mmCIF file of C-alpha atoms and ligand atoms in Angstrom:
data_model
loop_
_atom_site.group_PDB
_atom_site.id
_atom_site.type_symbol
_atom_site.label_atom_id
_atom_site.label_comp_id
_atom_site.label_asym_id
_atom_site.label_seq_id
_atom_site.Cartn_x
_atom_site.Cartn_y
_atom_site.Cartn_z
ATOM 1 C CA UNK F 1 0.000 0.000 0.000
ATOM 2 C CA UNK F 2 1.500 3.399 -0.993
ATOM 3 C CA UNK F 3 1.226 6.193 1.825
ATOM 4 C CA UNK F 4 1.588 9.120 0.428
ATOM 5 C CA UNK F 5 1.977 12.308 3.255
ATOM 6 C CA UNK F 6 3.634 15.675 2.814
ATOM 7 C CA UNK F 7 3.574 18.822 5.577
ATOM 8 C CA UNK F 8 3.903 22.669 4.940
ATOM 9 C CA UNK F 9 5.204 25.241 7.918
ATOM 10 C CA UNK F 10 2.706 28.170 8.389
ATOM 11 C CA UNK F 11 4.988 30.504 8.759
ATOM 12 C CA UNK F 12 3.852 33.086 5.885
ATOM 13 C CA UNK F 13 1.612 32.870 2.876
ATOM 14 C CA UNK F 14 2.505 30.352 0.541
ATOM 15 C CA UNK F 15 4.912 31.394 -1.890
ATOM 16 C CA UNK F 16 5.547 30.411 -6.022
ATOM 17 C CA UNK F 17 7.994 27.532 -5.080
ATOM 18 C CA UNK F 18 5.673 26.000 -2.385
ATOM 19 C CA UNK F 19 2.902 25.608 -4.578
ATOM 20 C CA UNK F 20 5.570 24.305 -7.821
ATOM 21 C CA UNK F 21 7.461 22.365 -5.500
ATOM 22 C CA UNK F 22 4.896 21.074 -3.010
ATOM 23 C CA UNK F 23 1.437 21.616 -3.234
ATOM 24 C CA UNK F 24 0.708 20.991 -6.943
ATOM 25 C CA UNK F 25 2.452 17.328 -6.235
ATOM 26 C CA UNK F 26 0.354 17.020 -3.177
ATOM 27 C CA UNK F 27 -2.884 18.067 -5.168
ATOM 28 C CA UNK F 28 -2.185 15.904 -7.921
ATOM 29 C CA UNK F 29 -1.286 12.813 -5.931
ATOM 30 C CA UNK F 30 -5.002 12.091 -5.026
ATOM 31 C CA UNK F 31 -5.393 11.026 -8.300
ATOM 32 C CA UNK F 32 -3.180 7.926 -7.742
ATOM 33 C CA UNK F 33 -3.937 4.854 -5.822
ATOM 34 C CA UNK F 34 -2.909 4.622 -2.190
ATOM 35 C CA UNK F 35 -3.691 6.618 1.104
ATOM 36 C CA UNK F 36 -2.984 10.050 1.096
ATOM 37 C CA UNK F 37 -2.035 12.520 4.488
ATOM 38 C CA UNK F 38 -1.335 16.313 4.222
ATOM 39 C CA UNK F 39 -0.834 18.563 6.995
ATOM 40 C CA UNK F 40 0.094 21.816 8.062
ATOM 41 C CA UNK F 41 3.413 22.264 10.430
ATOM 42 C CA UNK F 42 2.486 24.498 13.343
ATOM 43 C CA UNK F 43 5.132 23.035 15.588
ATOM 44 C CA UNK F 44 7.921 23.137 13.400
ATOM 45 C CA UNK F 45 6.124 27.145 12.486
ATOM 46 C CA UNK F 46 7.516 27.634 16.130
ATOM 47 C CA UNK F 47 10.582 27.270 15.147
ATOM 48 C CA UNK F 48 10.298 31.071 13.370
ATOM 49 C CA UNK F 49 6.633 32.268 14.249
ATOM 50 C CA UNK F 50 6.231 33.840 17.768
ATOM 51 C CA UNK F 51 3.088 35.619 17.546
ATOM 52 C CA UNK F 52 0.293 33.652 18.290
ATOM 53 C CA UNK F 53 -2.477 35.629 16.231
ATOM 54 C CA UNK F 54 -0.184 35.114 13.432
ATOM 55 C CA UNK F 55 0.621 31.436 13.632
ATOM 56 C CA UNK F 56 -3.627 30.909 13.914
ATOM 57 C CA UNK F 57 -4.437 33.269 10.774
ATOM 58 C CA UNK F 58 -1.525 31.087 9.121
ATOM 59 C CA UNK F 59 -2.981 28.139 9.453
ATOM 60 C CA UNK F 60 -6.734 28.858 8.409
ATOM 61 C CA UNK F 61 -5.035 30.774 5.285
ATOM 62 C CA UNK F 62 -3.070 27.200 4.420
ATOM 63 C CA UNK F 63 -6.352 25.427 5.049
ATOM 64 C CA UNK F 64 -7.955 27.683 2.586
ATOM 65 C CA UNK F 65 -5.475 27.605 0.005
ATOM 66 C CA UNK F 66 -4.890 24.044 -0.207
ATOM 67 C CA UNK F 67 -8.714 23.480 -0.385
ATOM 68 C CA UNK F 68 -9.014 26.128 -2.974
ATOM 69 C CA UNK F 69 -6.178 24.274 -4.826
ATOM 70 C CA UNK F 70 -8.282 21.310 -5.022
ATOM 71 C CA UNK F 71 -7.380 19.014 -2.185
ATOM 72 C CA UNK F 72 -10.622 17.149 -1.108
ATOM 73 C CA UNK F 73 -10.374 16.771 2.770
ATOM 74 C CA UNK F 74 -12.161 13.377 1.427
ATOM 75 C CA UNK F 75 -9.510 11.569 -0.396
ATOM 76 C CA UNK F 76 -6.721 13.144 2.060
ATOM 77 C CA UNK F 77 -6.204 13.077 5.903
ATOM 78 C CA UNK F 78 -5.958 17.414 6.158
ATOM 79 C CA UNK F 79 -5.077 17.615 9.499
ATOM 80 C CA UNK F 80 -2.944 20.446 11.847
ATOM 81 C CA UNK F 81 0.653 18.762 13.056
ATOM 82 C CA UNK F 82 0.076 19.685 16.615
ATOM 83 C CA UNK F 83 -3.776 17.768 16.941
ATOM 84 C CA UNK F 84 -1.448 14.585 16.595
ATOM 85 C CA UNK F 85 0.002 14.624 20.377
ATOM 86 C CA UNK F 86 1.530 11.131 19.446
ATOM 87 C CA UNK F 87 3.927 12.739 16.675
ATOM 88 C CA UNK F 88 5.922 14.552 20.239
ATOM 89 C CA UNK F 89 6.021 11.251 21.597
ATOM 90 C CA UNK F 90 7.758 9.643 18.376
ATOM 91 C CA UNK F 91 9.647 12.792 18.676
ATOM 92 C CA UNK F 92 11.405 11.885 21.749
ATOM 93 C CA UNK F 93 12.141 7.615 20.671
ATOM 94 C CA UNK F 94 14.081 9.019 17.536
ATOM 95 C CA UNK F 95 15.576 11.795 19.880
ATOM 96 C CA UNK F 96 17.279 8.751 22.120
ATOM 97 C CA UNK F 97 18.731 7.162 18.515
ATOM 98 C CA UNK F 98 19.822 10.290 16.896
ATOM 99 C CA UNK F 99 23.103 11.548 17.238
ATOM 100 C CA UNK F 100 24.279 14.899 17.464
ATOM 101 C CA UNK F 101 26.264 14.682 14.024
ATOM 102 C CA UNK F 102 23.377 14.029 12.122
ATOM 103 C CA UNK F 103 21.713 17.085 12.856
ATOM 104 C CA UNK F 104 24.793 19.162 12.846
ATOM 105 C CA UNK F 105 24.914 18.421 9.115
ATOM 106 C CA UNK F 106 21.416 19.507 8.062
ATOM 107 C CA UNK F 107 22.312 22.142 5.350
ATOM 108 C CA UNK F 108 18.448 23.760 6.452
ATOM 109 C CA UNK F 109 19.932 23.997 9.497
ATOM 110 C CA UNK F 110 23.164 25.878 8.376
ATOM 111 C CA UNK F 111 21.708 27.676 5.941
ATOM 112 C CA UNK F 112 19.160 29.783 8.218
ATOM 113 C CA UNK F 113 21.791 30.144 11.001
ATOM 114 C CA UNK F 114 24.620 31.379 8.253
ATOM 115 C CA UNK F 115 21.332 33.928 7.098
ATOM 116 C CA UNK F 116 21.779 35.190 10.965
ATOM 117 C CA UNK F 117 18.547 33.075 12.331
ATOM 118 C CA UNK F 118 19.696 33.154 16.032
ATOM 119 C CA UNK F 119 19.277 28.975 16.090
ATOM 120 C CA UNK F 120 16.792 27.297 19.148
ATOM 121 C CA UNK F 121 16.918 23.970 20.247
ATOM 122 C CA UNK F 122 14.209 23.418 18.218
ATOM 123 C CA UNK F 123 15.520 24.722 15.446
ATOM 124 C CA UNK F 124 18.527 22.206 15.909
ATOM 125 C CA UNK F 125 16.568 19.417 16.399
ATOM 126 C CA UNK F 126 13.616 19.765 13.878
ATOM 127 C CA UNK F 127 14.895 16.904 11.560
ATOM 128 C CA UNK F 128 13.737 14.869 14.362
ATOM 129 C CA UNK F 129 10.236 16.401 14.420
ATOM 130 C CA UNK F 130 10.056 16.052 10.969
ATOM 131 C CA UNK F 131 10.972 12.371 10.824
ATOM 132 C CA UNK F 132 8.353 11.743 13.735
ATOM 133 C CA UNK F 133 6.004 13.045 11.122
ATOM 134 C CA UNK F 134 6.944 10.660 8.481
ATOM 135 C CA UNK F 135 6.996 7.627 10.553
ATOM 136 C CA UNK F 136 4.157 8.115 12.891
ATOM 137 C CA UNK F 137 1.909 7.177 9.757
ATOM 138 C CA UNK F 138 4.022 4.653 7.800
ATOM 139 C CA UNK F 139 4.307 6.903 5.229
ATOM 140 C CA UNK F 140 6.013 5.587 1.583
ATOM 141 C CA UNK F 141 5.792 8.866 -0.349
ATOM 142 C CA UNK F 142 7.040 11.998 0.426
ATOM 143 C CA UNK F 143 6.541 14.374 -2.294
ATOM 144 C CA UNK F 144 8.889 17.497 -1.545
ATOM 145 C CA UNK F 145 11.093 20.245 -3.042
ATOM 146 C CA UNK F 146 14.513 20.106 -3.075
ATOM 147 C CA UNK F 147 15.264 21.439 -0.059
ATOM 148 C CA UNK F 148 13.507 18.496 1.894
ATOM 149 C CA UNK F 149 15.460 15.984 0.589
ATOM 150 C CA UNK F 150 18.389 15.815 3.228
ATOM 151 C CA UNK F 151 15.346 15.829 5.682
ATOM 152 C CA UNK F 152 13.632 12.814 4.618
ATOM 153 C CA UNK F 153 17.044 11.099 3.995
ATOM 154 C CA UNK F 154 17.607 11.818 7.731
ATOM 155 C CA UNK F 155 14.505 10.370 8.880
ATOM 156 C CA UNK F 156 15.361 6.614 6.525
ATOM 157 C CA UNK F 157 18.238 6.835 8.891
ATOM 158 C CA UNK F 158 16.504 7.312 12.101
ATOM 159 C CA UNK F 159 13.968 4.676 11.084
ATOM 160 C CA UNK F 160 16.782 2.541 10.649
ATOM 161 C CA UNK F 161 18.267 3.281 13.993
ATOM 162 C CA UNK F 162 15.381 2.923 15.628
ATOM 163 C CA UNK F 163 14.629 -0.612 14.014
ATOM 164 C CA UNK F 164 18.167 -1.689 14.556
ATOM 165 C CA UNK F 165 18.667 -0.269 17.819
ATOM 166 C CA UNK F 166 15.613 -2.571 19.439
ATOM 167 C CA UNK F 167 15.651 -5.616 16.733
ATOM 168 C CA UNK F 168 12.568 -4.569 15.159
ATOM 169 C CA UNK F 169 10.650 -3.558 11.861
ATOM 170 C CA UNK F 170 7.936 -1.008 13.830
ATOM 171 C CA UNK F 171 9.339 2.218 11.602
ATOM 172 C CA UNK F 172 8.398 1.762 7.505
ATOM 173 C CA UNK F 173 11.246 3.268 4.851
ATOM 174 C CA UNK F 174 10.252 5.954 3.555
ATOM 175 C CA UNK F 175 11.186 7.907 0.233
ATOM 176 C CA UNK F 176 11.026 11.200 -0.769
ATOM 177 C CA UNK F 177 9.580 12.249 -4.439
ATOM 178 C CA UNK F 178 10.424 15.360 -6.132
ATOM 179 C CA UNK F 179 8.352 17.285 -9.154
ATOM 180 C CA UNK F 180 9.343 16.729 -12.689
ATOM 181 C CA UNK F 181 12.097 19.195 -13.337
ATOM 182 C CA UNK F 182 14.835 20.782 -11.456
ATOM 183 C CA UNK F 183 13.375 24.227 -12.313
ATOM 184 C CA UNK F 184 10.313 22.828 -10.366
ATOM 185 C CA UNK F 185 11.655 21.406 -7.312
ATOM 186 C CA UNK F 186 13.885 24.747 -6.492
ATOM 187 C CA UNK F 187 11.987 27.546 -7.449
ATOM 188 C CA UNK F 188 13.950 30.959 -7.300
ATOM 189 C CA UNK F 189 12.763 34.148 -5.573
ATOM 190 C CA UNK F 190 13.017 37.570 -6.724
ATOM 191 C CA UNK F 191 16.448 37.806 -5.622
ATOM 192 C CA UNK F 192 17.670 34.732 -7.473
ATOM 193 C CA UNK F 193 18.465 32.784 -4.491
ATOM 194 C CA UNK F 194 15.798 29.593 -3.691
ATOM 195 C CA UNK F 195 12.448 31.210 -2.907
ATOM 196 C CA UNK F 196 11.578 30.692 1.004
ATOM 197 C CA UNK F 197 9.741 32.694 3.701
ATOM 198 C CA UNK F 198 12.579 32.625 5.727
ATOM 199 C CA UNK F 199 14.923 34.901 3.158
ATOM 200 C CA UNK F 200 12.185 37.394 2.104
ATOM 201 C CA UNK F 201 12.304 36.582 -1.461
ATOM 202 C CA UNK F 202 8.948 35.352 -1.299
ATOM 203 C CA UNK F 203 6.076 35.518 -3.707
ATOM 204 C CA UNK F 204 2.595 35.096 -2.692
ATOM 205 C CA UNK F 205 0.427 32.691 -5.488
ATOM 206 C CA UNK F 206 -2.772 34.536 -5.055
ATOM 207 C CA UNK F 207 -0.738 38.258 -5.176
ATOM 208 C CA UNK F 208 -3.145 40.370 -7.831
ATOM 209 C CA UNK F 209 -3.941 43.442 -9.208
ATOM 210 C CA UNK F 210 -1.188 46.825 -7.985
ATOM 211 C CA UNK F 211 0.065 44.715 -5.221
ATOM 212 C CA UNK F 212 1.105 41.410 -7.861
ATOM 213 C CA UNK F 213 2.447 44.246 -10.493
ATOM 214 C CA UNK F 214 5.003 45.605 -7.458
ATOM 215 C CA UNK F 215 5.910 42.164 -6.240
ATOM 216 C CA UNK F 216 6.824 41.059 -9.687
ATOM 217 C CA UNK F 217 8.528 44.508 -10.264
ATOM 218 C CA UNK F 218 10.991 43.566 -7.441
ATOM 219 C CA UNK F 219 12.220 40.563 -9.156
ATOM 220 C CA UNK F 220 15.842 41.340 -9.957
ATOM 221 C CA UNK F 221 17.059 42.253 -13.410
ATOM 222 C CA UNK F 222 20.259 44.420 -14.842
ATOM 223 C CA UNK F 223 20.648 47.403 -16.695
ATOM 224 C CA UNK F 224 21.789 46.004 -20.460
ATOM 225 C CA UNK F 225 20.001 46.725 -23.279
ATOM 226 C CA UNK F 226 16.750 44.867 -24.644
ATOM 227 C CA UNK F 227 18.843 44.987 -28.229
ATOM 228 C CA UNK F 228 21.297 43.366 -26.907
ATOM 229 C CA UNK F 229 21.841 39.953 -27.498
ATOM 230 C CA UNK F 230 21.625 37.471 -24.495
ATOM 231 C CA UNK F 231 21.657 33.722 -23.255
ATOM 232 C CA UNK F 232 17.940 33.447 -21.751
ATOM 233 C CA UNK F 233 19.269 31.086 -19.018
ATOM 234 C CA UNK F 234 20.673 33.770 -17.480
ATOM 235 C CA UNK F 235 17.427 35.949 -16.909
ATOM 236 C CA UNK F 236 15.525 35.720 -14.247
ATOM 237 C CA UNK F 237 12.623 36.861 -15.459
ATOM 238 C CA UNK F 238 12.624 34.109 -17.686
ATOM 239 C CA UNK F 239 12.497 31.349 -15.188
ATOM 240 C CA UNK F 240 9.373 32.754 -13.861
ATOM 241 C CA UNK F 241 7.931 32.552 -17.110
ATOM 242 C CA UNK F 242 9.112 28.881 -17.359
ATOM 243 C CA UNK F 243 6.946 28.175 -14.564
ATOM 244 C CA UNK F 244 3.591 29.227 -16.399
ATOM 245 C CA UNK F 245 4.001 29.406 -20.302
ATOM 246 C CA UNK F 246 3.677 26.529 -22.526
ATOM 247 C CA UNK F 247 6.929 25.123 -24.140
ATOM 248 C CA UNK F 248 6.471 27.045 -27.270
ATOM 249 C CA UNK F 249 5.657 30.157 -26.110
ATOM 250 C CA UNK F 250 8.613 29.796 -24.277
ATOM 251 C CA UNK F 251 10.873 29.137 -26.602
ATOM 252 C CA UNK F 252 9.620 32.164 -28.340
ATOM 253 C CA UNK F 253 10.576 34.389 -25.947
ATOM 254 C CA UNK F 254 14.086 32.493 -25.467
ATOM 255 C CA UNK F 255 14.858 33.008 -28.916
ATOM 256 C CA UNK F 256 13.887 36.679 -29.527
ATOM 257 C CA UNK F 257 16.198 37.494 -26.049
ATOM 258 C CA UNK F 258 18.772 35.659 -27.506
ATOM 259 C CA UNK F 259 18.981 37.316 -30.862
ATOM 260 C CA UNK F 260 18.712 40.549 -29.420
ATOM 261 C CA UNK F 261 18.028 43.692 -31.942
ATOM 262 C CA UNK F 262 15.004 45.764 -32.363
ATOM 263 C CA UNK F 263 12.422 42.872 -31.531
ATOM 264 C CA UNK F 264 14.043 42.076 -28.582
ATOM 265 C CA UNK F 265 11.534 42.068 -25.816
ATOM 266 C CA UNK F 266 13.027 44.266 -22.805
ATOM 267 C CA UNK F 267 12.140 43.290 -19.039
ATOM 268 C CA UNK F 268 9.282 45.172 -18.631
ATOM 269 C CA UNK F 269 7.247 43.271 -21.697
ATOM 270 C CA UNK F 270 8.468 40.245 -19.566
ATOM 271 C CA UNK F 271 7.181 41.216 -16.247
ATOM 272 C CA UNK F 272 3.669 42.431 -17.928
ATOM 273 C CA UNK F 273 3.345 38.648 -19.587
ATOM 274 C CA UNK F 274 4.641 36.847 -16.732
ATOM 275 C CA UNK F 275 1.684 39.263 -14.583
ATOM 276 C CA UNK F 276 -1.117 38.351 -17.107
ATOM 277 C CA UNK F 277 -0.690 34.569 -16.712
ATOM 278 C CA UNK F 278 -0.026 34.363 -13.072
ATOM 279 C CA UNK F 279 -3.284 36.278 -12.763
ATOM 280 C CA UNK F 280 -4.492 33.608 -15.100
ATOM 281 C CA UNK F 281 -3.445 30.557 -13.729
ATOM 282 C CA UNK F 282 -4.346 31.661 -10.262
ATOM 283 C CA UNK F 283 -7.604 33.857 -10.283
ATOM 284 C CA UNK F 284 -10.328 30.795 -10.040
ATOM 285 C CA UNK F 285 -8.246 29.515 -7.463
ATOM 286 C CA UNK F 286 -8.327 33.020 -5.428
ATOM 287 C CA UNK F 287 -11.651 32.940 -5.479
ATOM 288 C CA UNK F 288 -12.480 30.181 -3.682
ATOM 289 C CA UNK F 289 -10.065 30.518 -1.602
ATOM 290 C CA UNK F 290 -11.200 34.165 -0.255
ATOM 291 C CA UNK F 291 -14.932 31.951 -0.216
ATOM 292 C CA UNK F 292 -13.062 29.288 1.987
ATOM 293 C CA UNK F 293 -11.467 31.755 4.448
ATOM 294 C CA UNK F 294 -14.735 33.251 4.917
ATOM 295 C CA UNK F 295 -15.744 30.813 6.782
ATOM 296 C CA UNK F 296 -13.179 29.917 9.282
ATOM 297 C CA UNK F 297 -15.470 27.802 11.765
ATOM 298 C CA UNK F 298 -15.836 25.206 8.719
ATOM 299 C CA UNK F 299 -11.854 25.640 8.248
ATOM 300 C CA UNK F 300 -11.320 24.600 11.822
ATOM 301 C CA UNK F 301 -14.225 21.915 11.815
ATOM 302 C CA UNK F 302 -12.580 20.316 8.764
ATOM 303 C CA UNK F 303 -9.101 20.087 10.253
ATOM 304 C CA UNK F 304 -10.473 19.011 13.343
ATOM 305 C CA UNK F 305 -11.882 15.722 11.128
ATOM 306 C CA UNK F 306 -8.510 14.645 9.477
ATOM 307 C CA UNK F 307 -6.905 15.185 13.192
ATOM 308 C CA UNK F 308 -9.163 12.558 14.526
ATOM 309 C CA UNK F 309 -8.173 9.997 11.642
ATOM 310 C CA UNK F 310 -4.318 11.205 11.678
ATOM 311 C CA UNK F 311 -4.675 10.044 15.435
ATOM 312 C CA UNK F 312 -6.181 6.457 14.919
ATOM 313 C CA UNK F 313 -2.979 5.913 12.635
ATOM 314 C CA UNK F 314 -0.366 7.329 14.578
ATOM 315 C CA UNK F 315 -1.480 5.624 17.874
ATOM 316 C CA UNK F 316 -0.929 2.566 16.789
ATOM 317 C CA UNK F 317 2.663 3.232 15.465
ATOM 318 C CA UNK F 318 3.465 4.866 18.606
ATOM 319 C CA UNK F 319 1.863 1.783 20.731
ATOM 320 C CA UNK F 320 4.344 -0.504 18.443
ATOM 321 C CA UNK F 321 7.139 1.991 18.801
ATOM 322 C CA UNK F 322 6.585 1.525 23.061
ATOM 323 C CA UNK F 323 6.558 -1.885 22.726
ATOM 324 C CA UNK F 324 9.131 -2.558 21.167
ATOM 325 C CA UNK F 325 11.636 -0.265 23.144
ATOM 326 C CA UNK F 326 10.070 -1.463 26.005
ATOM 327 C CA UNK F 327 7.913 1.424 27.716
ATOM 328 C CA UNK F 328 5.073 -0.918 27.428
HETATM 329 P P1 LIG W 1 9.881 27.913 3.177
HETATM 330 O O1 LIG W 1 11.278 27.506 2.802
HETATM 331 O O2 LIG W 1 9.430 29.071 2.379
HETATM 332 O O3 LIG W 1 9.706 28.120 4.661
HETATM 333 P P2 LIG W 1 8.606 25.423 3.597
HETATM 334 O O4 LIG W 1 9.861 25.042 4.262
HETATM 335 O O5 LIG W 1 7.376 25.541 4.433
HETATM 336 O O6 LIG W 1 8.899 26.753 2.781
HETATM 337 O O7 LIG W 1 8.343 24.409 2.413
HETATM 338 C C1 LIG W 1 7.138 23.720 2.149
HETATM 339 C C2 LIG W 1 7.303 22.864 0.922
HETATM 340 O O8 LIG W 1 7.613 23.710 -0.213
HETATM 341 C C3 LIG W 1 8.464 21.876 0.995
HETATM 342 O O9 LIG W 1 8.109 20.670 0.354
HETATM 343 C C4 LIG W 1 9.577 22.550 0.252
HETATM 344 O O10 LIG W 1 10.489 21.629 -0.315
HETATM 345 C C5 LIG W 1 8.819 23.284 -0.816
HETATM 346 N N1 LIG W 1 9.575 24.475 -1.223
HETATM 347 C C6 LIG W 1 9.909 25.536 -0.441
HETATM 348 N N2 LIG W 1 10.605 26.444 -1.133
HETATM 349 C C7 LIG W 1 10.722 25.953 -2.402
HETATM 350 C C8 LIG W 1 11.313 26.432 -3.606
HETATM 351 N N3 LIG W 1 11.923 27.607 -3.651
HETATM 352 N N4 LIG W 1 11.245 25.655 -4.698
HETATM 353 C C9 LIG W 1 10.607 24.459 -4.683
HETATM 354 N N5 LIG W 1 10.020 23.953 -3.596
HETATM 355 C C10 LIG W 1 10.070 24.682 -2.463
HETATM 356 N N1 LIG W 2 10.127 20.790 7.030
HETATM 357 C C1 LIG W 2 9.169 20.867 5.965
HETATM 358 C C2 LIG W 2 9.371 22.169 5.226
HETATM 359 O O1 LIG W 2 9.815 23.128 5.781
HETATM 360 C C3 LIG W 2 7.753 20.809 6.478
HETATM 361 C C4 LIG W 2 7.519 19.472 7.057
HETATM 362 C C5 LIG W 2 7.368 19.166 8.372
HETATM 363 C C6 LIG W 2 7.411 18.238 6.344
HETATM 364 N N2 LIG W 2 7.158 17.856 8.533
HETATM 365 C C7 LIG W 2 7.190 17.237 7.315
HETATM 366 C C8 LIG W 2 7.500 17.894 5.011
HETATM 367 C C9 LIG W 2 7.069 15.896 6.952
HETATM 368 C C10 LIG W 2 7.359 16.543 4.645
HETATM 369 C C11 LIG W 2 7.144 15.561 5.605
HETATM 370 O O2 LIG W 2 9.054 22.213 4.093
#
């Protein structure tokens, strides 16, 4: 049986490489056969969010936009991370067959500290959590960006400790599974770097009207010449378009960069197509999802559902886990 589960932090509205990276994958896996478990990361949100208005309007708004997106609380366990107590006690049994090494490699982990993120404990030791997520519901599948990898390689190896450590098979091997392309799985923001909510780079999918036309205005660009003749992989711009143009459209706009001259578009004609079809690929989406967060009793009643089934799972992989280490 193929368990498919995924998690996203609320810690900001969800940005251009979440939904390429992430949530499309997520959306699109209920189509395939198998069991299928989504949630949203408030505990591992802590790890950045300290404002707790903030983390609760975060997690209705990534509700709403994965509903509006087209996940059917039906087909997939939606559920909040922390109505799962059983995930903190998982936590702890990988904690006791982790070693320190392990997480003092997580490039996630380097990364936001070398960005000046002053790091927590938690923040140190939020492979862990994350691993607890997988396992607690014997997950197979876990469709991520690029970024996630190292995580879900880390929590194979705790699974494997854990197994090893007390001679049994309670923890199932999981495997992560990234979108079709590269330019997919690590999404750049309008700096260039990897888009992320942690480096204010960030893009907001359902950004419209003045506000989308200043956010994509900020995405970075250089002062040569539209007439000018250039390689298109080294514009910017044009990897946003890759994201939401067909192949031959595309293409069009590759060549024309690259042969420079009159015809050449500049950046501006760039940003105003690259505005029109985000607003196009996006709008029925924003709709429902402004329709969705309306209504934020039925939010929380919804979530409160796919907690209650998350639970039944992960009990009984935490009841194996205690019996097998013995604090049963
Ligand atoms: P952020 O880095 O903005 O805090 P999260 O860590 O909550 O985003 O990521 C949620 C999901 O989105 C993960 O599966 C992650 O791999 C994916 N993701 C995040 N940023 C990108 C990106 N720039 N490109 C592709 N996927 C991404
Ligand atoms: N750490 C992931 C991220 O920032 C979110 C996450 C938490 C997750 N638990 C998970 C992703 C379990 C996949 C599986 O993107």
């Amino acid at each position: 049986m193929t368990t498919f589960l995924s998690g996203i932090q609320p810690s900001g509205r969800p940005h251009l490489g979440n939904y390429f990276g992430a949530i499309r994958q997520h959306v699109a896996s209920q189509e395939e056969d198998g069991e299928h478990f989504f949630f949203i990361a408030d505990y591992h949100a802590l790890t950045t969010v300290q404002d707790a208005e903030a983390l609760r309007s975060n997690v209705r708004e990534m509700a709403a936009t994965y509903f509006a997106l087209g996940l059917d609380p039906k087909r997939a366990v939606f559920f909040r991370q922390s109505d799962v107590p059983q995930v903190t006690e998982i936590t702890w049994l990988l904690s006791c067959v982790t070693g320190m090494g392990l997480l003092e490699r997580a490039h996630s982990f380097k990364d936001k500290t070398a960005k000046g993120i002053k790091p927590s404990v938690g923040l140190f030791t939020y492979p862990i959590l994350m691993a607890a997520d997988i396992l607690a519901y014997d997950s197979t599948i876990v469709p991520v960006g690029k970024d996630q990898v190292q995580h879900v390689e880390m929590a194979q190896d705790m699974a494997g400790h854990f197994n090893a450590a007390f001679d049994s098979q309670v923890f199932v091997r999981p495997e992560y599974r990234l979108p079709e392309t590269d330019a997919l799985a690590k999404v750049p923001g309008s700096d260039g770097e990897k888009m992320s909510k942690s480096y204010g780079n960030d893009l907001w999918i359902f950004e419209t009207g003045k506000r989308l036309k200043k956010a994509v205005g900020r995405i970075l660009t250089d002062s040569r010449d539209p007439s000018e003749p250039k390689d298109p992989a080294g514009v910017l711009l044009v990897d946003f378009l890759a994201l939401f143009l067909e192949d031959k459209e595309l293409n069009e706009w590759r060549e024309k960069i690259r042969e420079g001259g009159a015809n050449a578009p500049g950046y501006g004609h760039l940003k105003v197509r690259l505005i029109e079809a985000w607003e196009e690929t996006f709008a029925p989406a924003r709709a429902r999802f402004e329709e969705y967060l309306a209504d934020p009793a039925a939010l929380d009643a919804t979530l409160l559902v796919g907690a209650e089934r998350a639970r039944e799972r992960a009990s009984g992989v935490r009841d194996r886990a205690y019996l097998a280490c013995g604090l049963r």
